[in-house]
PDB file of C-alpha atoms (C1' of nucleotides) in Angstrom:
ATOM      1  CA  MET O   1      -0.045   0.315  -0.013  1.00  0.00           C
ATOM      2  CA  ALA O   2       2.083   2.739   1.173  1.00  0.00           C
ATOM      3  CA  LEU O   3      -0.592   5.182  -0.080  1.00  0.00           C
ATOM      4  CA  ASP O   4       1.100   8.733  -0.827  1.00  0.00           C
ATOM      5  CA  GLU O   5      -0.335  11.099   1.266  1.00  0.00           C
ATOM      6  CA  LEU O   6      -3.726  12.068  -1.172  1.00  0.00           C
ATOM      7  CA  SER O   7      -4.537   8.836  -1.367  1.00  0.00           C
ATOM      8  CA  ARG O   8      -4.426   8.067   2.215  1.00  0.00           C
ATOM      9  CA  GLN O   9      -6.098  11.544   3.323  1.00  0.00           C
ATOM     10  CA  LYS O  10      -8.844  10.494   0.422  1.00  0.00           C
ATOM     11  CA  VAL O  11      -9.404   7.126   1.967  1.00  0.00           C
ATOM     12  CA  TRP O  12     -10.379   8.583   5.045  1.00  0.00           C
ATOM     13  CA  GLN O  13     -12.620  11.253   4.268  1.00  0.00           C
ATOM     14  CA  VAL O  14     -14.559   9.311   2.237  1.00  0.00           C
ATOM     15  CA  VAL O  15     -14.981   6.707   5.846  1.00  0.00           C
ATOM     16  CA  ALA O  16     -15.731  10.056   7.382  1.00  0.00           C
ATOM     17  CA  ALA O  17     -18.243  10.970   4.865  1.00  0.00           C
ATOM     18  CA  ILE O  18     -20.078   7.492   5.284  1.00  0.00           C
ATOM     19  CA  PRO O  19     -23.856   8.285   7.718  1.00  0.00           C
ATOM     20  CA  CYS O  20     -24.601   6.895  10.800  1.00  0.00           C
ATOM     21  CA  GLY O  21     -27.062   3.848  10.222  1.00  0.00           C
ATOM     22  CA  LYS O  22     -25.111   3.123   6.800  1.00  0.00           C
ATOM     23  CA  VAL O  23     -22.324   0.644   6.096  1.00  0.00           C
ATOM     24  CA  ALA O  24     -19.591   0.412   2.751  1.00  0.00           C
ATOM     25  CA  SER O  25     -17.549  -1.895   2.244  1.00  0.00           C
ATOM     26  CA  TYR O  26     -12.870  -1.910   1.496  1.00  0.00           C
ATOM     27  CA  GLY O  27     -13.047  -2.541  -1.972  1.00  0.00           C
ATOM     28  CA  GLN O  28     -16.296   0.167  -1.968  1.00  0.00           C
ATOM     29  CA  VAL O  29     -14.131   3.020   0.074  1.00  0.00           C
ATOM     30  CA  ALA O  30     -11.149   2.311  -1.587  1.00  0.00           C
ATOM     31  CA  GLU O  31     -13.265   2.404  -5.270  1.00  0.00           C
ATOM     32  CA  LEU O  32     -14.757   6.176  -3.650  1.00  0.00           C
ATOM     33  CA  ALA O  33     -11.681   7.480  -2.979  1.00  0.00           C
ATOM     34  CA  ASP O  34     -10.048   6.734  -6.891  1.00  0.00           C
ATOM     35  CA  LEU O  35      -8.179   3.377  -5.931  1.00  0.00           C
ATOM     36  CA  PRO O  36      -9.882   0.617  -7.915  1.00  0.00           C
ATOM     37  CA  ARG O  37      -9.138  -2.744  -6.472  1.00  0.00           C
ATOM     38  CA  GLN O  38      -7.151  -1.754  -4.120  1.00  0.00           C
ATOM     39  CA  ALA O  39      -9.006  -3.542  -0.731  1.00  0.00           C
ATOM     40  CA  ARG O  40      -6.558  -4.225   0.720  1.00  0.00           C
ATOM     41  CA  ALA O  41      -5.290  -1.350   1.065  1.00  0.00           C
ATOM     42  CA  VAL O  42      -8.071   0.423   2.424  1.00  0.00           C
ATOM     43  CA  GLY O  43      -8.037  -2.645   5.686  1.00  0.00           C
ATOM     44  CA  LYS O  44      -4.390  -2.771   5.690  1.00  0.00           C
ATOM     45  CA  MET O  45      -5.432   1.807   6.950  1.00  0.00           C
ATOM     46  CA  MET O  46      -7.986   0.802   8.619  1.00  0.00           C
ATOM     47  CA  SER O  47      -5.805  -1.996  10.788  1.00  0.00           C
ATOM     48  CA  GLN O  48      -3.325   1.131  11.654  1.00  0.00           C
ATOM     49  CA  LEU O  49      -5.548   3.526  13.029  1.00  0.00           C
ATOM     50  CA  PRO O  50      -4.976   4.218  16.650  1.00  0.00           C
ATOM     51  CA  LYS O  51      -7.504   3.073  19.335  1.00  0.00           C
ATOM     52  CA  ASP O  52      -8.436   6.599  19.857  1.00  0.00           C
ATOM     53  CA  SER O  53      -9.669   7.437  15.958  1.00  0.00           C
ATOM     54  CA  ARG O  54     -12.393   9.976  15.685  1.00  0.00           C
ATOM     55  CA  LEU O  55     -13.386   7.969  12.732  1.00  0.00           C
ATOM     56  CA  PRO O  56     -16.190   6.003  11.686  1.00  0.00           C
ATOM     57  CA  TRP O  57     -13.804   2.606  10.932  1.00  0.00           C
ATOM     58  CA  TYR O  58     -16.827   0.916  12.345  1.00  0.00           C
ATOM     59  CA  ARG O  59     -18.588   1.636   9.321  1.00  0.00           C
ATOM     60  CA  VAL O  60     -16.482  -0.379   6.904  1.00  0.00           C
ATOM     61  CA  ILE O  61     -17.079  -4.025   6.698  1.00  0.00           C
ATOM     62  CA  ASN O  62     -16.296  -6.649   3.618  1.00  0.00           C
ATOM     63  CA  ALA O  63     -18.114  -7.191   0.859  1.00  0.00           C
ATOM     64  CA  GLN O  64     -20.158 -10.484   2.119  1.00  0.00           C
ATOM     65  CA  GLY O  65     -21.861  -7.875   4.559  1.00  0.00           C
ATOM     66  CA  ARG O  66     -19.667  -9.776   6.997  1.00  0.00           C
ATOM     67  CA  ILE O  67     -17.449  -7.757   9.927  1.00  0.00           C
ATOM     68  CA  SER O  68     -13.884  -8.809   9.014  1.00  0.00           C
ATOM     69  CA  PHE O  69     -12.736 -10.245  12.658  1.00  0.00           C
ATOM     70  CA  PRO O  70     -12.888 -13.685  14.003  1.00  0.00           C
ATOM     71  CA  PHE O  71     -16.487 -13.929  15.356  1.00  0.00           C
ATOM     72  CA  ASP O  72     -14.430 -14.293  19.317  1.00  0.00           C
ATOM     73  CA  SER O  73     -12.197 -11.715  19.096  1.00  0.00           C
ATOM     74  CA  GLU O  74     -12.294  -8.204  21.280  1.00  0.00           C
ATOM     75  CA  GLY O  75     -12.643  -5.969  17.745  1.00  0.00           C
ATOM     76  CA  TYR O  76     -15.692  -8.131  16.264  1.00  0.00           C
ATOM     77  CA  GLN O  77     -17.565  -7.121  19.515  1.00  0.00           C
ATOM     78  CA  ARG O  78     -16.401  -3.085  19.549  1.00  0.00           C
ATOM     79  CA  GLN O  79     -17.542  -2.669  15.587  1.00  0.00           C
ATOM     80  CA  ARG O  80     -20.794  -4.916  16.270  1.00  0.00           C
ATOM     81  CA  GLU O  81     -21.544  -2.852  19.411  1.00  0.00           C
ATOM     82  CA  ARG O  82     -21.269   0.648  17.635  1.00  0.00           C
ATOM     83  CA  LEU O  83     -22.760  -0.567  14.225  1.00  0.00           C
ATOM     84  CA  GLU O  84     -25.820  -2.070  16.543  1.00  0.00           C
ATOM     85  CA  SER O  85     -25.909   0.860  18.826  1.00  0.00           C
ATOM     86  CA  GLU O  86     -26.615   3.466  15.145  1.00  0.00           C
ATOM     87  CA  GLY O  87     -30.215   0.944  14.894  1.00  0.00           C
ATOM     88  CA  ILE O  88     -28.333  -1.543  11.990  1.00  0.00           C
ATOM     89  CA  GLU O  89     -29.144  -5.116  12.997  1.00  0.00           C
ATOM     90  CA  PHE O  90     -27.756  -8.411  12.141  1.00  0.00           C
ATOM     91  CA  SER O  91     -28.707 -11.407  10.519  1.00  0.00           C
ATOM     92  CA  GLY O  92     -26.722 -13.992  12.459  1.00  0.00           C
ATOM     93  CA  GLU O  93     -23.326 -12.970  11.162  1.00  0.00           C
ATOM     94  CA  ARG O  94     -24.646 -10.591   8.710  1.00  0.00           C
ATOM     95  CA  ILE O  95     -25.610  -7.835   7.543  1.00  0.00           C
ATOM     96  CA  ASN O  96     -28.000  -6.795   4.946  1.00  0.00           C
ATOM     97  CA  LEU O  97     -26.554  -4.513   2.655  1.00  0.00           C
ATOM     98  CA  LYS O  98     -29.646  -4.053   0.244  1.00  0.00           C
ATOM     99  CA  HIS O  99     -30.717  -2.145   3.357  1.00  0.00           C
ATOM    100  CA  TYR O 100     -27.476  -0.766   5.099  1.00  0.00           C
ATOM    101  CA  ARG O 101     -25.476   0.017   1.768  1.00  0.00           C
ATOM    102  CA  TRP O 102     -24.026   3.294   1.486  1.00  0.00           C
ATOM    103  CA  ASP O 103     -24.748   4.781  -1.439  1.00  0.00           C
ATOM    104  CA  GLY O 104     -21.588   6.665  -2.309  1.00  0.00           C
ATOM    105  CA  LEU O 105     -23.864   9.854  -3.510  1.00  0.00           C
ATOM    106  CA  ALA O 106     -27.107   9.705  -5.665  1.00  0.00           C
TER     107      ALA O 106
ATOM    108  C1'  DT I   1      15.579 -13.274  -2.777  1.00  0.00           C
ATOM    109  C1'  DC I   2      11.262 -16.390  -2.786  1.00  0.00           C
ATOM    110  C1'  DC I   3       7.284 -17.065   0.759  1.00  0.00           C
ATOM    111  C1'  DT I   4       4.207 -15.812   3.548  1.00  0.00           C
ATOM    112  C1'  DT I   5       0.368 -12.613   5.328  1.00  0.00           C
ATOM    113  C1'  DG I   6      -3.267  -9.803   5.601  1.00  0.00           C
ATOM    114  C1'  DA I   7      -9.999  -5.141   8.404  1.00  0.00           C
ATOM    115  C1'  DC I   8      -9.928  -7.337   0.781  1.00  0.00           C
ATOM    116  C1'  DG I   9     -13.407  -8.945  -3.925  1.00  0.00           C
ATOM    117  C1'  DG I  10     -14.517 -10.597  -7.787  1.00  0.00           C
ATOM    118  C1'  DA I  11     -15.506 -14.968 -10.741  1.00  0.00           C
ATOM    119  C1'  DG I  12     -15.184 -20.264 -11.044  1.00  0.00           C
ATOM    120  C1'  DA I  13     -17.051 -24.590 -10.099  1.00  0.00           C
TER     121       DA I  13
ATOM    122  C1'  DA Z   1     -24.141 -21.767   0.991  1.00  0.00           C
ATOM    123  C1'  DT Z   2     -18.551 -23.353  -0.188  1.00  0.00           C
ATOM    124  C1'  DC Z   3     -14.416 -23.427  -1.508  1.00  0.00           C
ATOM    125  C1'  DT Z   4     -10.467 -22.611  -5.068  1.00  0.00           C
ATOM    126  C1'  DC Z   5      -7.862 -19.650  -7.580  1.00  0.00           C
ATOM    127  C1'  DC Z   6      -6.221 -15.290  -9.128  1.00  0.00           C
ATOM    128  C1'  DG Z   7      -5.587 -10.273  -8.985  1.00  0.00           C
ATOM    129  C1'  DC Z   8      -3.240  -6.359  -5.991  1.00  0.00           C
ATOM    130  C1'  DC Z   9       0.664  -5.051  -2.942  1.00  0.00           C
ATOM    131  C1'  DA Z  10       3.581  -3.887   0.858  1.00  0.00           C
ATOM    132  C1'  DA Z  11       5.906  -5.743   5.074  1.00  0.00           C
ATOM    133  C1'  DG Z  12       8.478  -9.230   7.845  1.00  0.00           C
ATOM    134  C1'  DG Z  13      10.658 -14.048   8.385  1.00  0.00           C
TER     135       DG Z  13
END
DNA sequence: TCCTTGACGGAGA
DNA sequence: ATCTCCGCCAAGG
């Protein structure tokens, strides 16, 4: 990844723009930040986010509508709690993207 | 250097 | 629904 500064800023801007109650996938964020097919780079950046970040990192999930942390991990718990507190409901381990996927613009 | 490893994703089988 | 295989690409062994 080691994306340049400009790219990183774009990614943060996109993440910050995801509205409450909506979610976006890593790939979607990458695309909206003009980094097509760089989903992994986005995931990498997320993993390096400081724990006290104010960004709504938890609104970014994978394209399958699942949280990208092991089910039994603390990260999974933290992310799921925040999403549910915003009114997002889970069907087992998954989120119904038909209802919660953020439409980048339109 | 080569190989593996990721908060990933889409196409096939 | 599950499982490979392949892009993608920097980091660390």
